[in-house]
């Protein structure tokens, strides 16, 4: 017998389990922390376990044994899902980060990935803009590929989801999941963790677990609701009407443009932007029984966009049901998530039109032509085809509405074999179904409908995948050698089907449709061995064989192995009792991963493609849909990456201060890239083929600290920092130093121009530009560039030797900073993020900010206010003047909440009210509308709103 | 594992494609259409060649860029990539247009080779669904496809000189073709044409738009006429012989109105009697911003009225330099109807090439029929105008030139052929020339007056030695007044993309 | 923030003042091919490597270079002009032959088509000789109203130095008889125009004219023409017929695009007037060499043989 107390407060602990090790002989401590246990022999080992405390094992050396329990850093005992299994943080050997509900960003969040923006080192989440529902670009530790997919594999409750977008508009594959239903994100960063996903893991893996019911839990009802309003943070800097008139005077197009000037003063951005209102409501009911549990939720979200008429609406439901049978030997878990999303998209050209439309013109023409909107006309009153269209007309006279139905579900059967302790069979059957149907319509009176071949249309896509996993897991502890083993082997098969179609019937009545369907499949054999010695030394080995239908029989199968070793240094005797160091773990890992998301399913096969009806050729008066053999690379195969990772997890002062430090390098080879091939050797001029090598490396640091832990006052701070570099090390068959590389980064201002390049020795998508020469006052001299190749000539497009690489769009450093404070019933939290060393190309300024832009093709056009700084006459697209440092510090959100603890007589009822501001501020030197530009080319950017939100949470 | 052996769903493998015997003609239509279409659809995902905007990459539009923008006949206003380097004679081996033209040529050659592989007798027999009559029809297709391959090889040696020679006996896939001399390719093309010429249908006896004997004769005549440039040895006698075959076949006659050649109904307004090889366009079935759609739209700007051209808008790009304008004594078109210029609001001199209103506009191609009625695309986007690759008038001028060069022939005929063209365009004999007027200088200028904007100019100037180190026109050399360029520019460079992909290739001297 | 990295041109970058082989120059009409003037200057030290080329801008002192004569010398920093080249520059600037002209010169360093640096202005004194213009054209007038009737050679149309006229404009100054005319090229009927009411068409009908002295303006681009009575004469107390005319006639000199009258005058005053009437008449009040229409502007002359030249566009005149 003895007394069990907390090691810090020395207060007695109730309900601690005490078991004689290796037996079922046990007891539980009482209210005073006292326990008593019979039939114990000297030398027996007692195991003390309690939720929230580290378990202890003590040898019985006397009849009284008092025990101090150490409060567990939840973090260490916390269960973490990993691929095809779970582990605890303590036993993990790889670089894994978990972000759970209470750490999520709050605010008007329509797409789940926004929940973890800024929360984890090395993970970047960048939404392409402020259009509601648009999917963010997620990258883990930088890009690992050039032309193949750089997005991490996302696995929802064990079902890997299709990584593509759904067509029509770049809508997130995730946004049909209600963020309220998500329990946690687990980010697998290093290859020793991700290699279990083999050929789909090079870009990292994110495992999403949705909320589920708990056994033996009372009926719980939770209601969440909020309302929000979004406002424009910053408008594009274009000329106002007076500036426009003044700039025209004396410009090279003065004589053409001045007669076209109007008398109005219209801010077209004010016309197209609105205050964007949003609401969100979720109701969750859960109840646990002895051997079953259920959780059900419904959610309804609407979110307007900043551009008038754009809107996102989602109705979602989720159901989780668990049933344990046969004395808990069989566990059945069913998850079902479904949603219907309605998107109202705005015409993609609206923002560009608002930028360009002449500010001296009125909104309405005063007559009824073209819906009454002022438009640029030809002399005969017909529409001037090539002029910008009235932005408000574009919004109000055309529509693009899409409905997306999405369902993701799975059934898991877990069977613990009664005949062999530790043996477990697991079957998962999952599906992902994603169907979209959209309609476009333009008012026949609209200016944009004149001369159009088609003004109505519909489009759609269908993506579905099915998954069947079968796994066997065997766990064995061998005390005699202080070892535990866990072996997992399994087989998994997933197949995908995708189709896209569009119908845009011509006004003439002719059908005009396209249809494309494709499919692929992946089959894998997975095995993993985990070994632990004395809880100190941990070893994980994994091996996966993947077969992908995307490659020919010769290249179809790839093997991906990984090994990781971890040393729980703090478990060693010399640290075990340290008051200061509560956790110290060194991890070393190596893993091989692949990438087979290469944007084509049959790149290895010679195929013929039939032309559409508007690409026919006539022979003798008969029109033929042509057939064309496509170029192909019979030898196309996986991209392969090798990652080395070393990490140190630390925890001080009972883990009040904890975090980790990581260093990694990743070498990717046989990167798929589209490159020119020898003409005459194939059926096309460029092919996607395995050609490049790429190196990424980086350093990550994170720290979390409970600065204050008092009954009434708590303050937790989290900070993470990552440093990332990438370099292309090979790009071509011929190792030719004169090979300039692959142009990328298309820009506007003339067709086909690019401002970026993939070049050996540089980071991917580096900017390739001319070095601007400035006058003594720092004003750019038009057309004057540094003669970098020293041939005495500079500035011409024929003097490509003067082009040079200036920076790249990837950040060198990413920083995240979170704070949570509560005082009594109040709590205050915020998230800040910084990005350092990311550059952007200001294409708005470069393409329009010049005199030539003021007028062309018989219409006046507004231009970027950068013309006032440069005075450029013609566009200077490749001047490095437009490559700007887009480093920034942003406060993403700040939330103030109040919990009404005793507001209701029934203390089971809790009520919380919170207010959140999103996109609170941005500090940057960048001139454009927002420095956070995915890909680095800033053009036609849909602004991100600053959102004010009031929310309410009721539980009972 | 069988679960991983998937078949494409909407594109087809070779075997199931040719299980439908209609596929052979569809495949041949693709090779004919390779000069006219952008790809298999308009999405940009199924363009024929990559690395360049799908509208730029249209074969005919590329030909115009390479053959016309490099001469005094045309200049462009846009800021598209390196397009002004062509005007300015400062293109480099990494030039996107030089690269894309090359890619287009080999795309056609690759298609033709694949067609020949797919239609070899043993392959046809192996499919089991090709009967004797179809087999003989396909045998005719093979000759036509070989003509189309020869046509592109001619472009290849004309523009690039020494180039790789690949045929249907080469594999598809990872091999590095070897470069051969311009002369070797010349001889290959010559042999091919001489072989198929005997079997092709008589002139105008094939379906409209498909190759007949006259296609092959004209290409042979072109090849021989430029043989000295291509091989160092003149073959004017052979050139005259094939030119005469065309003329003497009496299958062709001049359309009475010069402008009819360039209208939307030039397949039926009489121009079809003059045009030997048309590249066909259609407003409904061919959506492209290349081809004649480009030639009509891009030439409209300033105060021009697009409706008069049967389209919905001008693109404000192409116009002439005074080098072309000055070839006409009277540019109004009242004297010589071939002078099709628009001057209202346009200046003759060009100081800013980016300004459409500098340089006289050219009104040659119009998407209207002889009654001014717009072509078939009601929206006014895509045009119906067929492009005259070869036409009788060209053969007449070739005859006259060859006569002057001493290849034989008859003085009366030579003068007569030129005067037939001049009488058509002057409306009477007032513009007729006499034998003493028949000089090489006259012919070069007359070819420009008759054939400007028909993609002959660069080749003509090179044959007359006036393309690079001789000959000055605005913006040649990058200055408004113009200046000569280096003689190595008579060849476009082997693209750097090719040099990087294929170590067997040698850079073009000078680049 | 990173302004320190900017490639900035030194604020003092300049070619400096050019060196001239001579600052006072009398051009020798007998040595047209000889070297007359060598100019060299220093390459500007920009402080950054940038391609550049140069041109020289010449203008009369007092001008603002807006109508400068421009000579491109590409990448060279030394250039030598022949006598006739220098002379042409001066004539183009409107300098009077055989009179020392003050010329200003500056060097333009062209960094791009839109960006240039300019040197300080230097001044030279240069005396040009009279240089001839070539205003000839292929166009001419044929017809029974012309001297050589329908067969030619035709009465010539000239190019004009009058910048107010559209491009493609040609002018003929002719005395015609009653009859008809047409406009044609190269003394040949291959290209010929007739018409009426100012509008021409190819092969159009003959244009009827009455006897008189005319200025005929023809635009080959627009195919328009105009005919106006047009003659110049010297009138005044110093002339044979006094103030009432008929005036002593000027004849057109296409070599200099001006009008010349070789006259013998007595002591007295003269004016220059158009078409023998006072509708258009000129004198010179300040005697600055430029004709004007102010009152009391008669030009006093002494008896002698004179060559009077004037240009009705620039209104420059000389009496020698
Ligand atoms: Ca250079
Ligand atoms: Ca960077």
PDB file of N, CA and C in Angstrom, chain A residues 208-262:
ATOM      1  N   UNK A 208      -5.477  13.852 -42.010  1.00  0.00           N
ATOM      2  CA  UNK A 208      -6.559  14.576 -41.359  1.00  0.00           C
ATOM      3  C   UNK A 208      -7.462  13.569 -40.676  1.00  0.00           C
ATOM      4  N   UNK A 209      -7.713  13.813 -39.410  1.00  0.00           N
ATOM      5  CA  UNK A 209      -8.623  12.953 -38.678  1.00  0.00           C
ATOM      6  C   UNK A 209      -9.859  13.763 -38.345  1.00  0.00           C
ATOM      7  N   UNK A 210     -11.007  13.210 -38.685  1.00  0.00           N
ATOM      8  CA  UNK A 210     -12.233  13.934 -38.350  1.00  0.00           C
ATOM      9  C   UNK A 210     -12.698  13.509 -36.968  1.00  0.00           C
ATOM     10  N   UNK A 211     -13.569  14.312 -36.427  1.00  0.00           N
ATOM     11  CA  UNK A 211     -14.008  14.074 -35.050  1.00  0.00           C
ATOM     12  C   UNK A 211     -14.872  12.823 -34.981  1.00  0.00           C
ATOM     13  N   UNK A 212     -14.786  12.177 -33.864  1.00  0.00           N
ATOM     14  CA  UNK A 212     -15.588  10.961 -33.705  1.00  0.00           C
ATOM     15  C   UNK A 212     -16.169  10.931 -32.292  1.00  0.00           C
ATOM     16  N   UNK A 213     -17.139  10.070 -32.107  1.00  0.00           N
ATOM     17  CA  UNK A 213     -17.771   9.934 -30.795  1.00  0.00           C
ATOM     18  C   UNK A 213     -16.884   9.144 -29.839  1.00  0.00           C
ATOM     19  N   UNK A 214     -17.142   9.290 -28.537  1.00  0.00           N
ATOM     20  CA  UNK A 214     -16.364   8.572 -27.534  1.00  0.00           C
ATOM     21  C   UNK A 214     -17.279   7.619 -26.753  1.00  0.00           C
ATOM     22  N   UNK A 215     -16.686   6.517 -26.403  1.00  0.00           N
ATOM     23  CA  UNK A 215     -17.458   5.534 -25.641  1.00  0.00           C
ATOM     24  C   UNK A 215     -17.801   6.108 -24.272  1.00  0.00           C
ATOM     25  N   UNK A 216     -18.906   5.602 -23.719  1.00  0.00           N
ATOM     26  CA  UNK A 216     -19.299   5.955 -22.358  1.00  0.00           C
ATOM     27  C   UNK A 216     -19.341   7.457 -22.119  1.00  0.00           C
ATOM     28  N   UNK A 217     -19.907   8.181 -23.050  1.00  0.00           N
ATOM     29  CA  UNK A 217     -19.974   9.629 -22.891  1.00  0.00           C
ATOM     30  C   UNK A 217     -21.442  10.047 -22.891  1.00  0.00           C
ATOM     31  N   UNK A 218     -21.755  11.054 -22.082  1.00  0.00           N
ATOM     32  CA  UNK A 218     -23.148  11.503 -22.050  1.00  0.00           C
ATOM     33  C   UNK A 218     -23.511  12.210 -23.353  1.00  0.00           C
ATOM     34  N   UNK A 219     -24.781  12.402 -23.526  1.00  0.00           N
ATOM     35  CA  UNK A 219     -25.253  13.133 -24.699  1.00  0.00           C
ATOM     36  C   UNK A 219     -24.690  14.543 -24.651  1.00  0.00           C
ATOM     37  N   UNK A 220     -24.094  14.916 -25.746  1.00  0.00           N
ATOM     38  CA  UNK A 220     -23.494  16.231 -25.797  1.00  0.00           C
ATOM     39  C   UNK A 220     -24.022  16.936 -27.031  1.00  0.00           C
ATOM     40  N   UNK A 221     -24.409  18.167 -26.852  1.00  0.00           N
ATOM     41  CA  UNK A 221     -24.882  18.956 -27.993  1.00  0.00           C
ATOM     42  C   UNK A 221     -24.036  20.213 -28.048  1.00  0.00           C
ATOM     43  N   UNK A 222     -23.573  20.500 -29.225  1.00  0.00           N
ATOM     44  CA  UNK A 222     -22.729  21.689 -29.355  1.00  0.00           C
ATOM     45  C   UNK A 222     -23.211  22.502 -30.541  1.00  0.00           C
ATOM     46  N   UNK A 223     -23.351  23.773 -30.285  1.00  0.00           N
ATOM     47  CA  UNK A 223     -23.780  24.666 -31.362  1.00  0.00           C
ATOM     48  C   UNK A 223     -22.735  25.747 -31.540  1.00  0.00           C
ATOM     49  N   UNK A 224     -22.290  25.897 -32.755  1.00  0.00           N
ATOM     50  CA  UNK A 224     -21.312  26.926 -33.098  1.00  0.00           C
ATOM     51  C   UNK A 224     -21.930  27.803 -34.151  1.00  0.00           C
ATOM     52  N   UNK A 225     -21.807  29.080 -33.969  1.00  0.00           N
ATOM     53  CA  UNK A 225     -22.289  29.918 -35.060  1.00  0.00           C
ATOM     54  C   UNK A 225     -21.512  31.215 -35.075  1.00  0.00           C
ATOM     55  N   UNK A 226     -21.384  31.779 -36.241  1.00  0.00           N
ATOM     56  CA  UNK A 226     -20.733  33.080 -36.313  1.00  0.00           C
ATOM     57  C   UNK A 226     -21.222  33.860 -37.508  1.00  0.00           C
ATOM     58  N   UNK A 227     -21.011  35.135 -37.415  1.00  0.00           N
ATOM     59  CA  UNK A 227     -21.312  36.024 -38.542  1.00  0.00           C
ATOM     60  C   UNK A 227     -20.096  36.879 -38.792  1.00  0.00           C
ATOM     61  N   UNK A 228     -19.840  37.198 -40.037  1.00  0.00           N
ATOM     62  CA  UNK A 228     -18.622  37.955 -40.307  1.00  0.00           C
ATOM     63  C   UNK A 228     -18.855  38.940 -41.430  1.00  0.00           C
ATOM     64  N   UNK A 229     -17.998  39.929 -41.451  1.00  0.00           N
ATOM     65  CA  UNK A 229     -18.008  40.850 -42.583  1.00  0.00           C
ATOM     66  C   UNK A 229     -16.570  41.095 -43.009  1.00  0.00           C
ATOM     67  N   UNK A 230     -16.340  41.003 -44.323  1.00  0.00           N
ATOM     68  CA  UNK A 230     -14.998  41.208 -44.860  1.00  0.00           C
ATOM     69  C   UNK A 230     -14.930  42.531 -45.604  1.00  0.00           C
ATOM     70  N   UNK A 231     -13.811  43.195 -45.469  1.00  0.00           N
ATOM     71  CA  UNK A 231     -13.641  44.480 -46.150  1.00  0.00           C
ATOM     72  C   UNK A 231     -12.344  44.448 -46.945  1.00  0.00           C
ATOM     73  N   UNK A 232     -12.253  45.344 -47.918  1.00  0.00           N
ATOM     74  CA  UNK A 232     -11.053  45.428 -48.743  1.00  0.00           C
ATOM     75  C   UNK A 232      -9.917  46.009 -47.918  1.00  0.00           C
ATOM     76  N   UNK A 233      -8.784  45.332 -47.908  1.00  0.00           N
ATOM     77  CA  UNK A 233      -7.626  45.850 -47.164  1.00  0.00           C
ATOM     78  C   UNK A 233      -6.906  46.928 -47.938  1.00  0.00           C
ATOM     79  N   UNK A 234      -6.757  46.675 -49.238  1.00  0.00           N
ATOM     80  CA  UNK A 234      -5.945  47.580 -50.038  1.00  0.00           C
ATOM     81  C   UNK A 234      -6.387  47.431 -51.482  1.00  0.00           C
ATOM     82  N   UNK A 235      -6.503  48.539 -52.167  1.00  0.00           N
ATOM     83  CA  UNK A 235      -6.891  48.464 -53.577  1.00  0.00           C
ATOM     84  C   UNK A 235      -5.651  48.558 -54.461  1.00  0.00           C
ATOM     85  N   UNK A 236      -5.821  48.107 -55.685  1.00  0.00           N
ATOM     86  CA  UNK A 236      -4.742  48.246 -56.660  1.00  0.00           C
ATOM     87  C   UNK A 236      -4.464  49.724 -56.878  1.00  0.00           C
ATOM     88  N   UNK A 237      -3.206  50.040 -56.944  1.00  0.00           N
ATOM     89  CA  UNK A 237      -2.822  51.442 -57.067  1.00  0.00           C
ATOM     90  C   UNK A 237      -2.846  51.844 -58.542  1.00  0.00           C
ATOM     91  N   UNK A 238      -3.985  52.361 -58.983  1.00  0.00           N
ATOM     92  CA  UNK A 238      -4.090  52.837 -60.364  1.00  0.00           C
ATOM     93  C   UNK A 238      -4.374  54.336 -60.338  1.00  0.00           C
ATOM     94  N   UNK A 239      -4.340  54.958 -61.502  1.00  0.00           N
ATOM     95  CA  UNK A 239      -4.538  56.401 -61.554  1.00  0.00           C
ATOM     96  C   UNK A 239      -6.001  56.743 -61.301  1.00  0.00           C
ATOM     97  N   UNK A 240      -6.244  57.838 -60.583  1.00  0.00           N
ATOM     98  CA  UNK A 240      -7.612  58.329 -60.506  1.00  0.00           C
ATOM     99  C   UNK A 240      -7.874  59.206 -61.730  1.00  0.00           C
ATOM    100  N   UNK A 241      -9.103  59.700 -61.841  1.00  0.00           N
ATOM    101  CA  UNK A 241      -9.489  60.385 -63.078  1.00  0.00           C
ATOM    102  C   UNK A 241      -8.593  61.593 -63.356  1.00  0.00           C
ATOM    103  N   UNK A 242      -8.306  62.365 -62.332  1.00  0.00           N
ATOM    104  CA  UNK A 242      -7.471  63.553 -62.568  1.00  0.00           C
ATOM    105  C   UNK A 242      -6.052  63.173 -62.946  1.00  0.00           C
ATOM    106  N   UNK A 243      -5.506  62.195 -62.211  1.00  0.00           N
ATOM    107  CA  UNK A 243      -4.151  61.741 -62.552  1.00  0.00           C
ATOM    108  C   UNK A 243      -4.118  61.192 -63.967  1.00  0.00           C
ATOM    109  N   UNK A 244      -5.179  60.486 -64.327  1.00  0.00           N
ATOM    110  CA  UNK A 244      -5.220  59.910 -65.670  1.00  0.00           C
ATOM    111  C   UNK A 244      -5.203  60.999 -66.729  1.00  0.00           C
ATOM    112  N   UNK A 245      -6.046  62.009 -66.538  1.00  0.00           N
ATOM    113  CA  UNK A 245      -6.081  63.111 -67.515  1.00  0.00           C
ATOM    114  C   UNK A 245      -4.710  63.790 -67.590  1.00  0.00           C
ATOM    115  N   UNK A 246      -4.135  64.039 -66.426  1.00  0.00           N
ATOM    116  CA  UNK A 246      -2.849  64.746 -66.420  1.00  0.00           C
ATOM    117  C   UNK A 246      -1.740  63.922 -67.062  1.00  0.00           C
ATOM    118  N   UNK A 247      -1.798  62.626 -66.849  1.00  0.00           N
ATOM    119  CA  UNK A 247      -0.747  61.774 -67.407  1.00  0.00           C
ATOM    120  C   UNK A 247      -0.864  61.683 -68.920  1.00  0.00           C
ATOM    121  N   UNK A 248      -2.097  61.725 -69.396  1.00  0.00           N
ATOM    122  CA  UNK A 248      -2.313  61.661 -70.847  1.00  0.00           C
ATOM    123  C   UNK A 248      -1.693  62.848 -71.573  1.00  0.00           C
ATOM    124  N   UNK A 249      -1.814  64.029 -70.938  1.00  0.00           N
ATOM    125  CA  UNK A 249      -1.309  65.239 -71.585  1.00  0.00           C
ATOM    126  C   UNK A 249       0.194  65.092 -71.770  1.00  0.00           C
ATOM    127  N   UNK A 250       0.625  65.235 -72.991  1.00  0.00           N
ATOM    128  CA  UNK A 250       2.051  65.131 -73.268  1.00  0.00           C
ATOM    129  C   UNK A 250       2.528  63.716 -73.502  1.00  0.00           C
ATOM    130  N   UNK A 251       1.656  62.751 -73.331  1.00  0.00           N
ATOM    131  CA  UNK A 251       2.093  61.379 -73.590  1.00  0.00           C
ATOM    132  C   UNK A 251       2.077  61.108 -75.084  1.00  0.00           C
ATOM    133  N   UNK A 252       2.699  59.999 -75.464  1.00  0.00           N
ATOM    134  CA  UNK A 252       2.828  59.745 -76.895  1.00  0.00           C
ATOM    135  C   UNK A 252       1.486  59.457 -77.562  1.00  0.00           C
ATOM    136  N   UNK A 253       0.493  59.092 -76.783  1.00  0.00           N
ATOM    137  CA  UNK A 253      -0.811  58.813 -77.373  1.00  0.00           C
ATOM    138  C   UNK A 253      -1.804  59.933 -77.134  1.00  0.00           C
ATOM    139  N   UNK A 254      -1.294  61.093 -76.775  1.00  0.00           N
ATOM    140  CA  UNK A 254      -2.192  62.188 -76.411  1.00  0.00           C
ATOM    141  C   UNK A 254      -3.249  62.447 -77.477  1.00  0.00           C
ATOM    142  N   UNK A 255      -2.810  62.540 -78.736  1.00  0.00           N
ATOM    143  CA  UNK A 255      -3.770  62.927 -79.773  1.00  0.00           C
ATOM    144  C   UNK A 255      -4.853  61.878 -79.962  1.00  0.00           C
ATOM    145  N   UNK A 256      -4.511  60.628 -79.734  1.00  0.00           N
ATOM    146  CA  UNK A 256      -5.520  59.582 -79.868  1.00  0.00           C
ATOM    147  C   UNK A 256      -6.440  59.546 -78.658  1.00  0.00           C
ATOM    148  N   UNK A 257      -5.840  59.793 -77.499  1.00  0.00           N
ATOM    149  CA  UNK A 257      -6.562  59.496 -76.262  1.00  0.00           C
ATOM    150  C   UNK A 257      -7.399  60.658 -75.755  1.00  0.00           C
ATOM    151  N   UNK A 258      -6.910  61.870 -75.922  1.00  0.00           N
ATOM    152  CA  UNK A 258      -7.624  63.001 -75.319  1.00  0.00           C
ATOM    153  C   UNK A 258      -9.049  63.136 -75.851  1.00  0.00           C
ATOM    154  N   UNK A 259      -9.277  62.951 -77.156  1.00  0.00           N
ATOM    155  CA  UNK A 259     -10.661  63.064 -77.629  1.00  0.00           C
ATOM    156  C   UNK A 259     -11.593  62.007 -77.035  1.00  0.00           C
ATOM    157  N   UNK A 260     -11.012  60.950 -76.504  1.00  0.00           N
ATOM    158  CA  UNK A 260     -11.848  59.876 -75.964  1.00  0.00           C
ATOM    159  C   UNK A 260     -12.162  60.058 -74.482  1.00  0.00           C
ATOM    160  N   UNK A 261     -11.547  61.089 -73.873  1.00  0.00           N
ATOM    161  CA  UNK A 261     -11.727  61.257 -72.430  1.00  0.00           C
ATOM    162  C   UNK A 261     -13.177  61.542 -72.079  1.00  0.00           C
ATOM    163  N   UNK A 262     -13.602  61.041 -70.940  1.00  0.00           N
ATOM    164  CA  UNK A 262     -14.931  61.360 -70.441  1.00  0.00           C
ATOM    165  C   UNK A 262     -14.851  62.402 -69.350  1.00  0.00           C
TER     166      UNK A 262
END
